[in-house]
Amino acid sequence: MNLQDLQQPAVSSKVFLQRDYSSGTICKFQTKFPSELESKLDKQQFEETIQTLNNLYAEAEKVGGKSYLEGCLACLTAYTIFLCMETQYEKVLKKIARYIKDQNEKIYAPRGLLLTDPIERGLRVVEITIFEDRSIGSGR
Amino acid sequence: MMKNCEYQQIDPRALTVSPSSAQIHTVKKVQRLRRKWEVFPGKNRFLCDGRFILARQSGVLPLTLGLIIVTCCLFFAFDCPFLVEHLTVFIPVIGGMLFLFVTISLLRTSFTDPGILPRATPDEAADIEKQIDTSGSSTYRPPPRTKEILINQQVVKLKYCFTCKMFRPPRTSHCSLCDNCVERFDHHCPWVGNCVGKRNYRFFYSFIVSLSFLTSFIFGCVITHITLRYQAGKSILQAIQESPASVVELVICFFSIWSILGLSGFHTYLVASNLTTNEDIKGSWSSKRGTEDSGNPYSYNSIITNCCATLCGPMPPSLIDRRGFLPPDEAGPAASTSEIELPPFAAKNGTHMCTQSTKDVLERMVHSSEFQGLCPPGIPKTTPLGLEGSNTAAPSTEPLPSAGCSRHHACHSVVTPCPPFSRSSRRDSLHSINPAFRLASPSPSLSHTTLILGDAPDMGFILPREHPLTTGEDEES
C-alpha cells in the first residue's frame, strides 16, 4: 500500500458480528466466520481474536471474590468510592482497547481491515470495516 | 484530488461544500466540538455538561427529596434535643448517617445512566434489515420482527426495537417515557425521576432499604418521644401540643412506611430470584413454575448467589459515552436533520417514499464523491429522512391501561398512560432507514404503521388493530 492509499481509504463494506446470548446476558460475540472476510483473513486468526475478546469480557464481568469485595466496599461508602477508584470492568475495558489496537496494527490493517472496539457500538456488535483495495486498481 | 484530500483532512470543519448538498452543512454549531450528549436522541436531560443524566420528566423527584429533607429536619430540630436529653446521643448520629445514605443513594439512582443502549448506527441497522429480509418469508406478510434464541436450554424471544433499530438483548426493554432501550429494565420510577435498570438497580435497592430503615427509625423515635412526654405526667394532647412537628413526622412516616416496606420486601424477593419488576409483572417465567423449580434462565438457583450477582456484581460501564466528542463531520448531519425534518411531515403516502429514495440515492452519490478523502469510515450514507408521515397516520392515542399492578406504590406504575406516539417522528429521522427495504415490502406505509404499533407498548398489551395484515408480534410471552 502506498502513501496515496493510506490517505484515501474508502469503505467498501462493513461486517457486523452480533452478540451471542446462548450463555445469558454476558458479553460474548459470535465466532462464526463471515463470508465477506474469506478472501482477506485466516479463519484461525479471526477466531482467535474474537475468542480472546470474549475471554476478556468474561473476565470483566466475572462475579467472584474481588468483585464482591468491591461491591460491599462501595455499598458501605454509599457508592462514593467509585469517584476515586476505577472499577474492575473499566480496567478490563482498557485492556481490551489496547488489545484491539494491537490486533489492528499487526493483523487487520495490513489486510485492509479495521476492527472497531465494541464499546463504541454499545457492546452490541464487533464492527469490521473492509476498505477498498486501491492498490489492485480495479474499479468496482 | 490529492490537494482536495489534504485540505479536507487538515481542516474539515471549515470545509464549505458545493451548494447541492448545502443542507448538510447549514449548521451554525460546527464552530465548536459538540459532545455526544448534546445530540442524544432519547428523552433525557443532562446536567453539568453531560456528567449527570436524568429523565426528561423528572416526575416527583423534587417531592421525594423534599419529603425526606423536611421530615429529617423536623426530626433533628424538634425530637432529637428531647431524645438526646432523655435517651442517648446516638439517636441523631444514627439518624444523620441514615439520612446521608438515603440521600446519596437517591441522587445516585436519579443521576446515573440506568444502562441505556445507544441506538444502532445506520450501517448496523441496514445490516440487520438485510438479514431480516433474507431470512424472512416471501409471503405477503411482513417478516416477523422477533428472533428466538436459547439461553441455558430455555427459549427466549428477542424483539426488534423500531426506535433503536436493533434486536433488543435479553432482559432489555424500551422505556416509552425516556424513549431508550434500557438493559435489565426494571421499571421507570417517577419518585426517582429515572428508569431503574442494570446500572442503577443496586442504588435503587439501597435507597429503598435505607429509606425503610430511616422511616421506621424516625417513626419509632417520634413515638418514643411522645410516649416519654406522656409518661412524664402530661396527657397525650398536651404532649402533642408541646411538639407539633412530631405529628407531622408521624403522619408522613406512617403513610410512607407501608409503601416503602412493602416495596423493599418485594424487591428483596426480586433480587433473591434474579427477576426484574418487568418480568415479574408480565409473568415471563411463571408459566414454567409447574415443571421446574424456576423457569427463569438467569437465576443461579441459589438465593445468595442471586443476591450477590445482582447487587455486588461488577459495575458495568455507561455505554452512551455522554461526554465524548462528536467527530466534526458527524456533527453536521445530526444538527441539520432537525432543520430538514419539518417539510416532509405532511406527506403520508407511498409516493413520498419513492421521492425520498431517489433523493437518498442522489445524496449518496454526492456524499461519496465529496467525502472520499475523509478517513473516518462509517459516514452515514443518506440524510436520514424516514417515514415520518406514516407515524402521523397512526392513531394518535391508544388507551393504555395501567400495568394492572395490585400494589399501590407509585413506583409500580410501570406504564404511566403516555401516548406512545407523542414521541416525535424526529426520532426516526435521526436514523437512516434503508429505503430499498421499505420499497420492497408491499403496502409499506400500512405495514410500517403496524410495525410501529408493535413497538411502543412494551408491556404486553394487545392493541386494537385496523389492518388485517398484522402479526401478533407484540404479544409478550
Coordinates of C-alpha atoms in Angstrom, one line a residue:
Chain A
M1 CA 0.0 0.0 0.0
N2 CA 1.5 3.3 -1.0
L3 CA 1.1 6.7 0.7
Q4 CA -1.8 7.7 -1.5
D5 CA -3.8 4.7 -0.5
L6 CA -3.2 5.3 3.2
Q7 CA -4.6 8.8 2.8
Q8 CA -7.7 7.8 0.9
P9 CA -9.2 4.7 2.3
A10 CA -12.7 4.2 1.0
V11 CA -15.0 2.0 2.9
S12 CA -16.1 -0.9 0.8
S13 CA -18.3 -2.6 3.3
K14 CA -18.8 -3.4 6.9
V15 CA -19.3 -6.7 8.6
F16 CA -21.1 -6.9 11.9
L17 CA -20.6 -9.7 14.4
Q18 CA -23.6 -9.9 16.6
R19 CA -23.8 -10.9 20.2
D20 CA -24.1 -14.5 21.3
Y21 CA -26.7 -14.8 24.1
S22 CA -26.6 -18.6 24.5
S23 CA -24.9 -18.2 27.9
G24 CA -27.2 -15.5 29.1
T25 CA -26.7 -11.8 29.2
I26 CA -22.9 -11.8 29.5
C27 CA -21.0 -10.0 26.8
K28 CA -20.0 -12.6 24.2
F29 CA -19.7 -12.3 20.4
Q30 CA -20.5 -14.9 17.8
T31 CA -17.4 -16.5 16.4
K32 CA -19.0 -17.5 13.1
F33 CA -16.6 -16.6 10.3
P34 CA -18.3 -14.1 8.0
S35 CA -18.2 -14.9 4.3
E36 CA -17.1 -11.5 3.3
L37 CA -13.8 -11.9 5.1
E38 CA -13.0 -15.3 3.5
S39 CA -10.6 -13.8 0.9
K40 CA -9.0 -11.4 3.3
L41 CA -8.3 -13.2 6.6
D42 CA -7.4 -16.5 8.0
K43 CA -10.3 -18.2 9.8
Q44 CA -7.9 -19.3 12.6
Q45 CA -6.7 -15.7 13.3
F46 CA -10.2 -14.4 13.2
E47 CA -11.5 -16.9 15.7
E48 CA -8.5 -16.3 17.9
T49 CA -9.2 -12.6 18.0
I50 CA -12.9 -13.0 18.8
Q51 CA -12.3 -15.7 21.4
T52 CA -9.7 -13.6 23.2
L53 CA -12.2 -10.7 23.2
N54 CA -14.8 -13.0 24.6
N55 CA -12.5 -14.1 27.3
L56 CA -11.6 -10.6 28.2
Y57 CA -15.2 -9.6 28.5
A58 CA -15.8 -12.7 30.7
E59 CA -13.0 -11.5 32.9
A60 CA -14.6 -8.1 33.2
E61 CA -17.9 -9.4 34.2
K62 CA -16.7 -12.2 36.4
V63 CA -18.6 -12.4 39.7
G64 CA -16.1 -13.5 42.2
G65 CA -14.3 -12.6 45.4
K66 CA -12.8 -9.5 44.1
S67 CA -16.0 -8.1 42.7
Y68 CA -17.9 -8.9 45.9
L69 CA -15.3 -7.0 47.9
E70 CA -15.6 -4.1 45.5
G71 CA -19.4 -4.2 45.7
C72 CA -19.5 -4.4 49.5
L73 CA -17.0 -1.6 49.9
A74 CA -18.9 0.5 47.5
C75 CA -22.1 -0.1 49.4
L76 CA -20.6 0.8 52.7
T77 CA -19.2 4.1 51.4
A78 CA -22.6 4.8 49.8
Y79 CA -21.0 4.3 46.3
T80 CA -18.9 7.3 46.6
I81 CA -15.8 5.2 46.3
F82 CA -16.4 5.0 42.5
L83 CA -15.5 8.6 42.3
C84 CA -11.8 7.8 43.1
M85 CA -11.5 4.2 42.2
E86 CA -11.6 2.5 38.8
T87 CA -13.9 -0.4 38.6
Q88 CA -12.9 -3.9 37.6
Y89 CA -14.9 -3.5 34.4
E90 CA -13.2 -0.3 33.4
K91 CA -9.7 -1.8 34.0
V92 CA -10.5 -4.7 31.6
L93 CA -12.0 -2.3 29.1
K94 CA -8.7 -0.5 28.8
K95 CA -7.0 -3.8 28.3
I96 CA -9.5 -4.6 25.6
A97 CA -8.8 -1.3 23.9
R98 CA -5.1 -2.0 23.9
Y99 CA -5.6 -5.5 22.6
I100 CA -7.8 -4.3 19.7
K101 CA -5.3 -1.6 18.8
D102 CA -2.6 -4.2 18.8
Q103 CA -4.5 -6.6 16.6
N104 CA -5.4 -3.8 14.2
E105 CA -1.8 -2.8 13.8
K106 CA -0.4 -6.3 13.4
I107 CA -3.1 -8.3 11.6
Y108 CA -6.0 -6.3 10.4
A109 CA -4.6 -3.1 9.0
P110 CA -2.1 -4.8 6.6
R111 CA -5.1 -6.7 5.1
G112 CA -7.2 -3.6 4.7
L113 CA -9.5 -4.2 7.6
L114 CA -10.3 -2.3 10.7
L115 CA -11.7 -3.7 13.9
T116 CA -13.8 -1.3 15.9
D117 CA -13.9 -1.6 19.7
P118 CA -17.4 -2.9 20.6
I119 CA -17.7 -0.3 23.4
E120 CA -18.0 2.3 20.7
R121 CA -21.1 0.5 19.4
G122 CA -22.6 0.0 22.8
L123 CA -21.3 -3.6 23.1
R124 CA -23.8 -4.6 20.5
V125 CA -21.6 -5.7 17.7
V126 CA -18.0 -6.1 16.6
E127 CA -17.7 -4.0 13.5
I128 CA -15.1 -4.9 10.9
T129 CA -14.7 -2.3 8.2
I130 CA -13.4 -3.6 4.9
F131 CA -11.5 -1.0 3.0
E132 CA -11.4 -0.9 -0.8
D133 CA -8.2 -2.3 -2.1
R134 CA -6.9 0.6 -4.2
S135 CA -3.5 -1.0 -4.9
I136 CA -5.1 -3.5 -7.3
G137 CA -6.6 -0.7 -9.2
S138 CA -9.7 -2.4 -10.4
G139 CA -12.8 -0.4 -10.5
R140 CA -15.8 -1.7 -8.6
Chain B
M1 CA -7.7 15.1 -5.9
M2 CA -4.7 14.8 -3.6
K3 CA -5.0 18.5 -2.8
N4 CA -8.6 18.2 -2.0
C5 CA -8.0 15.4 0.3
E6 CA -5.3 17.1 2.2
Y7 CA -7.4 20.2 2.6
Q8 CA -10.3 18.3 4.0
Q9 CA -8.1 16.4 6.4
I10 CA -6.4 19.4 7.7
D11 CA -9.5 21.4 8.4
P12 CA -12.7 19.5 7.9
R13 CA -14.7 22.0 9.9
A14 CA -14.0 24.9 7.6
L15 CA -15.0 22.8 4.6
T16 CA -17.5 24.5 2.5
V17 CA -19.3 22.0 0.3
S18 CA -20.9 22.5 -3.0
P19 CA -24.4 24.0 -2.9
S20 CA -26.1 20.8 -3.9
S21 CA -25.5 19.4 -0.5
A22 CA -25.8 22.6 1.3
Q23 CA -28.4 21.1 3.6
I24 CA -25.8 19.0 5.2
H25 CA -23.7 22.0 6.2
T26 CA -26.3 24.6 7.1
V27 CA -25.2 24.1 10.7
K28 CA -24.2 27.1 12.8
K29 CA -22.8 25.0 15.5
V30 CA -19.8 23.5 13.7
Q31 CA -17.5 26.1 15.3
R32 CA -17.1 24.2 18.5
L33 CA -16.8 20.5 19.0
R34 CA -20.0 19.1 20.4
R35 CA -20.3 16.4 22.9
K36 CA -22.4 13.3 22.3
W37 CA -24.9 14.2 25.0
E38 CA -26.0 17.2 23.0
V39 CA -27.3 15.1 20.2
F40 CA -28.6 12.2 22.3
P41 CA -31.8 11.0 20.8
G42 CA -33.5 9.8 23.9
K43 CA -35.8 11.9 26.1
N44 CA -33.2 12.7 28.7
R45 CA -31.9 15.7 30.4
F46 CA -28.2 16.3 31.0
L47 CA -26.6 18.3 33.7
C48 CA -23.1 19.6 34.3
D49 CA -22.0 19.2 30.7
G50 CA -23.1 15.5 30.4
R51 CA -21.9 14.3 33.8
F52 CA -25.4 13.6 35.1
I53 CA -28.3 12.1 33.3
L54 CA -31.9 12.4 34.2
A55 CA -35.2 11.5 32.5
R56 CA -36.8 14.5 30.9
Q57 CA -39.9 14.1 33.0
S58 CA -38.2 14.3 36.4
G59 CA -41.5 13.2 37.9
V60 CA -41.8 13.8 41.5
L61 CA -38.1 13.6 42.4
P62 CA -38.3 17.1 44.0
L63 CA -41.2 15.9 46.1
T64 CA -39.3 12.8 47.2
L65 CA -36.3 14.8 48.1
G66 CA -38.4 17.5 49.8
L67 CA -40.3 15.0 51.9
I68 CA -37.1 13.3 53.1
I69 CA -35.3 16.6 53.9
V70 CA -38.3 18.2 55.6
T71 CA -39.0 15.1 57.7
C72 CA -35.4 14.8 58.8
C73 CA -35.0 18.5 59.5
L74 CA -38.1 18.4 61.7
F75 CA -36.8 15.3 63.4
F76 CA -33.4 16.8 64.1
A77 CA -34.9 20.1 65.2
F78 CA -37.7 19.0 67.5
D79 CA -37.3 15.4 68.5
C80 CA -33.6 15.0 68.8
P81 CA -33.0 17.5 71.6
F82 CA -35.5 15.8 73.8
L83 CA -34.3 12.3 73.0
V84 CA -30.7 13.2 73.4
E85 CA -31.5 14.5 76.8
H86 CA -33.6 11.5 77.9
L87 CA -32.0 8.7 76.0
T88 CA -28.8 8.7 74.2
V89 CA -26.7 10.9 71.9
F90 CA -26.5 8.2 69.3
I91 CA -30.0 8.9 68.1
P92 CA -29.1 11.9 66.0
V93 CA -25.9 10.2 64.9
I94 CA -27.8 7.2 63.6
G95 CA -30.4 9.4 62.1
G96 CA -27.8 11.5 60.4
M97 CA -26.0 8.5 58.9
L98 CA -29.2 7.1 57.6
F99 CA -30.3 10.4 56.2
L100 CA -26.9 10.8 54.4
F101 CA -27.1 7.2 53.0
V102 CA -30.7 7.7 51.8
T103 CA -29.9 11.0 50.1
I104 CA -26.8 9.8 48.4
S105 CA -28.5 6.6 47.1
L106 CA -31.4 8.6 45.9
L107 CA -29.2 11.0 44.0
R108 CA -27.1 8.2 42.5
T109 CA -30.2 6.4 41.4
S110 CA -31.6 9.5 39.8
F111 CA -28.5 10.8 38.1
T112 CA -26.9 7.5 36.9
D113 CA -27.4 6.2 33.5
P114 CA -29.6 3.1 34.1
G115 CA -28.0 1.1 31.3
I116 CA -29.2 2.9 28.2
L117 CA -28.3 1.1 25.0
P118 CA -27.1 3.5 22.3
R119 CA -29.1 3.3 19.1
A120 CA -27.8 1.3 16.2
T121 CA -25.7 3.2 13.7
P122 CA -27.2 3.5 10.3
D123 CA -24.8 0.8 8.9
E124 CA -25.8 -1.6 11.6
A125 CA -29.5 -1.0 11.1
A126 CA -29.1 -1.6 7.4
D127 CA -27.2 -4.8 8.0
I128 CA -29.9 -6.1 10.4
E129 CA -32.6 -5.2 8.0
K130 CA -30.8 -7.0 5.2
Q131 CA -30.6 -10.1 7.4
I132 CA -34.2 -10.0 8.3
D133 CA -35.1 -9.6 4.6
T134 CA -33.1 -12.6 3.5
S135 CA -34.3 -14.8 6.4
G136 CA -38.0 -13.7 6.3
S137 CA -40.7 -15.4 4.4
S138 CA -41.6 -14.3 0.9
T139 CA -45.3 -14.2 1.5
Y140 CA -47.4 -11.1 1.6
R141 CA -47.0 -10.7 5.4
P142 CA -44.1 -8.6 6.5
P143 CA -41.4 -10.7 8.1
P144 CA -41.8 -11.2 11.9
R145 CA -39.5 -9.0 13.9
T146 CA -38.6 -11.5 16.6
K147 CA -35.6 -13.7 16.9
E148 CA -35.6 -16.8 19.1
I149 CA -32.5 -17.9 21.0
L150 CA -31.6 -20.4 23.5
I151 CA -30.4 -19.3 26.9
N152 CA -29.5 -22.1 29.3
Q153 CA -31.7 -24.5 27.3
Q154 CA -34.6 -22.1 27.5
V155 CA -36.2 -20.5 24.5
V156 CA -36.2 -16.7 24.8
K157 CA -37.7 -14.4 22.2
L158 CA -35.7 -11.3 21.2
K159 CA -37.8 -8.5 19.9
Y160 CA -36.8 -5.9 17.4
C161 CA -36.9 -2.3 18.6
F162 CA -38.1 0.0 15.9
T163 CA -36.9 3.1 17.6
C164 CA -33.4 1.9 18.3
K165 CA -33.2 -0.2 15.2
M166 CA -31.8 -3.3 16.7
F167 CA -32.8 -6.6 18.3
R168 CA -33.1 -6.0 22.0
P169 CA -30.7 -8.1 24.1
P170 CA -32.5 -10.4 26.6
R171 CA -33.9 -8.6 29.6
T172 CA -33.8 -5.3 27.8
S173 CA -36.9 -3.2 27.4
H174 CA -37.7 0.1 25.7
C175 CA -38.9 2.7 28.1
S176 CA -41.5 4.8 26.4
L177 CA -41.1 7.7 28.8
C178 CA -37.4 8.0 28.2
D179 CA -37.5 6.7 24.7
N180 CA -34.5 4.5 25.3
C181 CA -33.8 0.8 25.4
V182 CA -32.5 0.1 28.9
E183 CA -30.6 -3.1 29.8
R184 CA -32.2 -5.3 32.5
F185 CA -35.1 -2.9 32.6
D186 CA -36.8 -3.0 35.9
H187 CA -39.3 -0.1 35.8
H188 CA -39.5 3.7 35.3
C189 CA -39.7 5.2 38.8
P190 CA -41.4 8.6 38.9
W191 CA -40.3 9.1 42.5
V192 CA -36.8 8.9 41.5
G193 CA -37.2 10.6 38.1
N194 CA -35.3 8.0 36.1
C195 CA -35.5 4.4 34.8
V196 CA -34.2 1.7 37.0
G197 CA -32.1 -0.7 35.1
K198 CA -28.9 -2.7 35.2
R199 CA -26.5 0.1 36.3
N200 CA -28.6 1.8 39.0
Y201 CA -30.6 -1.1 40.4
R202 CA -28.2 -1.5 43.3
F203 CA -28.5 2.2 44.1
F204 CA -32.3 2.0 43.9
Y205 CA -32.3 -1.1 46.2
S206 CA -30.1 0.5 48.8
F207 CA -32.2 3.6 48.5
I208 CA -35.5 1.9 49.4
V209 CA -33.9 -0.4 52.0
S210 CA -32.2 2.5 53.8
L211 CA -35.4 4.6 53.4
S212 CA -37.3 1.8 55.2
F213 CA -34.8 1.9 58.0
L214 CA -35.0 5.7 58.1
T215 CA -38.7 5.9 58.2
S216 CA -39.0 3.2 60.8
F217 CA -36.3 4.8 62.8
I218 CA -38.0 8.2 62.8
F219 CA -41.4 6.7 63.4
G220 CA -40.0 4.8 66.4
C221 CA -38.2 7.8 67.8
V222 CA -41.2 10.1 67.5
I223 CA -43.5 7.5 69.2
T224 CA -40.8 7.2 72.0
H225 CA -40.7 11.0 72.2
I226 CA -44.4 11.4 72.6
T227 CA -44.6 8.4 75.0
L228 CA -41.9 9.8 77.2
R229 CA -43.7 13.1 77.4
Y230 CA -46.9 11.4 78.2
Q231 CA -45.3 9.3 80.9
A232 CA -43.9 12.5 82.4
G233 CA -47.4 13.2 83.6
K234 CA -49.0 15.1 80.7
S235 CA -51.9 14.0 78.6
I236 CA -51.4 13.0 75.0
L237 CA -52.9 16.2 73.8
Q238 CA -50.6 18.3 75.8
A239 CA -47.6 16.2 74.7
I240 CA -48.6 16.8 71.1
Q241 CA -49.1 20.4 71.6
E242 CA -45.6 20.8 73.0
S243 CA -44.2 19.1 70.0
P244 CA -46.5 19.7 66.9
A245 CA -43.7 18.8 64.5
S246 CA -43.8 15.3 65.7
V247 CA -47.3 14.8 64.5
V248 CA -46.3 15.9 61.0
E249 CA -43.5 13.5 61.1
L250 CA -45.7 10.7 62.4
V251 CA -48.2 11.3 59.6
I252 CA -45.6 11.3 56.9
C253 CA -43.8 8.2 58.2
F254 CA -47.0 6.3 58.8
F255 CA -48.1 6.6 55.3
S256 CA -44.7 6.0 53.8
I257 CA -43.8 3.0 55.9
W258 CA -46.5 0.8 54.3
S259 CA -45.4 1.5 50.8
I260 CA -41.7 1.6 51.4
L261 CA -41.6 -1.5 53.5
G262 CA -43.7 -3.3 51.0
L263 CA -41.6 -2.2 48.2
S264 CA -38.4 -3.2 49.9
G265 CA -39.9 -6.6 50.6
F266 CA -41.0 -7.0 47.0
H267 CA -37.6 -6.0 45.6
T268 CA -35.8 -8.3 48.1
Y269 CA -37.8 -11.1 46.6
L270 CA -36.9 -10.0 43.1
V271 CA -33.2 -9.8 43.9
A272 CA -33.3 -13.2 45.5
S273 CA -34.9 -14.8 42.5
N274 CA -32.9 -12.6 40.0
L275 CA -36.0 -11.2 38.4
T276 CA -36.9 -7.7 37.3
T277 CA -40.2 -6.0 38.0
N278 CA -40.9 -6.0 34.3
E279 CA -40.6 -9.8 34.1
D280 CA -42.5 -10.4 37.3
I281 CA -45.4 -8.3 36.2
K282 CA -45.5 -9.9 32.7
G283 CA -45.1 -13.3 34.3
S284 CA -42.4 -14.2 31.8
W285 CA -41.2 -17.2 33.6
S286 CA -44.1 -18.1 35.9
S287 CA -45.7 -20.4 33.4
K288 CA -42.8 -22.8 33.8
R289 CA -43.1 -23.0 37.6
G290 CA -45.0 -26.2 37.4
T291 CA -42.3 -28.1 35.5
E292 CA -39.1 -26.8 37.1
D293 CA -38.4 -25.1 40.3
S294 CA -37.6 -21.9 38.4
G295 CA -38.2 -21.2 34.7
N296 CA -36.0 -18.2 34.9
P297 CA -32.9 -18.9 32.8
Y298 CA -30.9 -16.1 34.5
S299 CA -31.4 -17.4 38.0
Y300 CA -28.4 -19.1 39.7
N301 CA -30.9 -21.2 41.7
S302 CA -29.4 -20.0 45.0
I303 CA -30.6 -17.0 46.9
I304 CA -27.2 -15.9 48.0
T305 CA -25.7 -16.2 44.5
N306 CA -28.6 -14.3 43.0
C307 CA -28.3 -11.5 45.6
C308 CA -24.5 -11.2 45.1
A309 CA -24.8 -11.3 41.3
T310 CA -27.4 -8.5 41.3
L311 CA -26.1 -6.3 44.0
C312 CA -22.4 -6.9 44.2
G313 CA -21.6 -7.8 40.6
P314 CA -19.1 -5.6 38.8
M315 CA -20.4 -2.2 37.9
P316 CA -20.9 -2.1 34.1
P317 CA -19.8 1.0 32.3
S318 CA -22.1 3.5 30.7
L319 CA -22.5 2.7 27.0
I320 CA -23.6 6.0 25.8
D321 CA -20.4 7.9 26.3
R322 CA -22.1 11.2 27.2
R323 CA -19.0 13.3 27.4
G324 CA -17.3 12.0 24.3
F325 CA -16.8 14.4 21.5
L326 CA -18.6 14.1 18.2
P327 CA -16.3 13.8 15.2
P328 CA -16.8 17.1 13.3
D329 CA -18.2 15.5 10.2
E330 CA -21.0 13.8 12.2
A331 CA -22.0 17.0 13.9
G332 CA -23.3 18.3 10.6
P333 CA -26.0 15.8 9.7
A334 CA -27.3 15.5 13.2
A335 CA -27.9 19.1 13.5
S336 CA -29.2 19.6 10.1
T337 CA -31.8 16.9 10.2
S338 CA -33.7 18.9 12.7
E339 CA -34.0 21.6 10.1
I340 CA -34.9 19.3 7.2
E341 CA -37.5 17.2 9.0
L342 CA -40.2 19.8 9.0
P343 CA -41.1 19.8 5.3
P344 CA -41.8 16.1 4.9
F345 CA -44.0 16.0 7.9
A346 CA -47.2 16.4 6.0
A347 CA -46.6 13.6 3.4
K348 CA -48.4 10.5 4.3
N349 CA -48.2 8.0 1.5
G350 CA -46.0 5.7 -0.5
T351 CA -45.3 8.2 -3.3
H352 CA -43.5 10.2 -0.7
M353 CA -41.2 7.3 -0.1
C354 CA -40.4 7.0 -3.7
T355 CA -39.2 10.5 -4.0
Q356 CA -37.4 10.0 -0.8
S357 CA -35.4 7.1 -2.0
T358 CA -34.4 8.9 -5.2
K359 CA -33.3 11.8 -3.1
D360 CA -31.3 9.5 -0.9
V361 CA -29.6 7.9 -3.8
L362 CA -28.7 11.3 -5.2
E363 CA -27.4 12.4 -1.9
R364 CA -25.4 9.2 -1.5
M365 CA -23.7 10.0 -4.8
V366 CA -22.9 13.5 -3.7
H367 CA -21.6 12.1 -0.4
S368 CA -19.3 9.6 -1.9
S369 CA -17.8 12.0 -4.3
E370 CA -17.1 14.6 -1.7
F371 CA -16.2 12.6 1.3
Q372 CA -13.9 10.2 -0.4
G373 CA -11.0 11.9 1.2
L374 CA -12.2 11.8 4.8
C375 CA -10.7 9.0 6.6
P376 CA -13.2 8.0 9.3
P377 CA -15.4 5.3 7.9
G378 CA -19.0 4.9 8.7
I379 CA -20.2 8.2 7.5
P380 CA -24.0 7.9 7.3
K381 CA -24.7 7.3 3.7
T382 CA -28.0 9.1 3.5
T383 CA -29.6 12.0 5.2
P384 CA -32.0 10.1 7.3
L385 CA -35.4 11.1 6.3
G386 CA -37.6 8.4 7.4
L387 CA -41.3 7.7 7.2
E388 CA -42.4 10.4 9.5
G389 CA -45.6 10.6 7.5
S390 CA -46.7 7.1 8.4
N391 CA -46.1 7.8 12.0
T392 CA -48.7 10.5 12.0
A393 CA -51.1 8.2 10.2
A394 CA -51.1 6.0 13.2
P395 CA -53.9 6.6 15.8
S396 CA -52.9 9.5 18.0
T397 CA -53.8 8.0 21.3
E398 CA -54.0 4.4 22.4
P399 CA -55.9 3.6 25.5
L400 CA -53.1 2.1 27.5
P401 CA -54.4 0.6 30.7
S402 CA -52.0 0.8 33.6
A403 CA -49.9 -2.2 34.3
G404 CA -52.6 -3.7 36.5
C405 CA -50.3 -3.9 39.4
S406 CA -52.0 -4.8 42.6
R407 CA -49.5 -3.0 44.7
H408 CA -50.4 0.7 45.2
H409 CA -46.9 2.1 45.1
A410 CA -46.3 4.9 42.6
C411 CA -43.0 3.2 41.7
H412 CA -45.1 0.4 40.2
S413 CA -46.9 2.5 37.7
V414 CA -44.8 0.7 35.1
V415 CA -46.7 2.2 32.3
T416 CA -48.0 5.7 33.0
P417 CA -50.6 6.4 30.3
C418 CA -48.4 8.2 27.9
P419 CA -49.5 8.0 24.2
P420 CA -46.7 6.2 22.6
F421 CA -46.8 8.4 19.5
S422 CA -46.2 11.5 21.4
R423 CA -42.5 11.0 20.8
S424 CA -41.9 12.9 17.7
S425 CA -41.1 11.3 14.5
R426 CA -37.9 13.3 14.7
R427 CA -36.5 10.2 16.5
D428 CA -37.0 8.1 13.4
S429 CA -35.5 10.7 11.2
L430 CA -32.2 10.7 13.0
H431 CA -31.5 7.2 11.8
S432 CA -31.5 6.3 8.2
I433 CA -34.0 3.8 7.1
N434 CA -32.9 1.7 4.2
P435 CA -35.3 2.9 1.5
A436 CA -34.8 -0.2 -0.6
F437 CA -36.3 -2.3 2.2
R438 CA -39.3 -0.1 2.5
L439 CA -40.0 -0.1 -1.2
A440 CA -39.7 -3.9 -1.3
S441 CA -42.4 -4.6 1.3
P442 CA -45.9 -4.3 0.0
S443 CA -48.3 -1.6 1.2
P444 CA -45.3 -0.2 3.1
S445 CA -47.0 2.7 4.9
L446 CA -49.6 0.5 6.5
S447 CA -47.1 -2.2 7.4
H448 CA -44.8 0.4 8.8
T449 CA -47.7 1.6 10.9
T450 CA -48.4 -1.9 12.0
L451 CA -44.8 -2.5 13.0
I452 CA -44.6 0.8 14.8
L453 CA -47.7 -0.2 16.8
G454 CA -45.9 -3.3 17.8
D455 CA -43.0 -1.3 19.2
A456 CA -44.4 1.2 21.6
P457 CA -46.3 -0.6 24.2
D458 CA -43.6 -2.8 25.6
M459 CA -45.7 -4.0 28.5
G460 CA -47.6 -6.8 26.8
F461 CA -50.8 -5.2 25.6
I462 CA -52.6 -6.2 22.5
L463 CA -53.6 -3.0 20.8
P464 CA -56.7 -2.7 18.7
R465 CA -55.5 -3.1 15.1
E466 CA -57.0 -1.6 12.0
H467 CA -55.1 -3.5 9.4
P468 CA -55.7 -7.2 8.8
L469 CA -52.1 -7.7 7.9
T470 CA -50.9 -7.7 11.4
T471 CA -48.7 -10.1 13.2
G472 CA -49.1 -10.9 16.8
E473 CA -45.6 -9.9 17.4
D474 CA -46.0 -7.5 20.2
E475 CA -47.8 -10.0 22.4
E476 CA -45.5 -10.8 25.2
S477 CA -45.0 -14.4 26.1

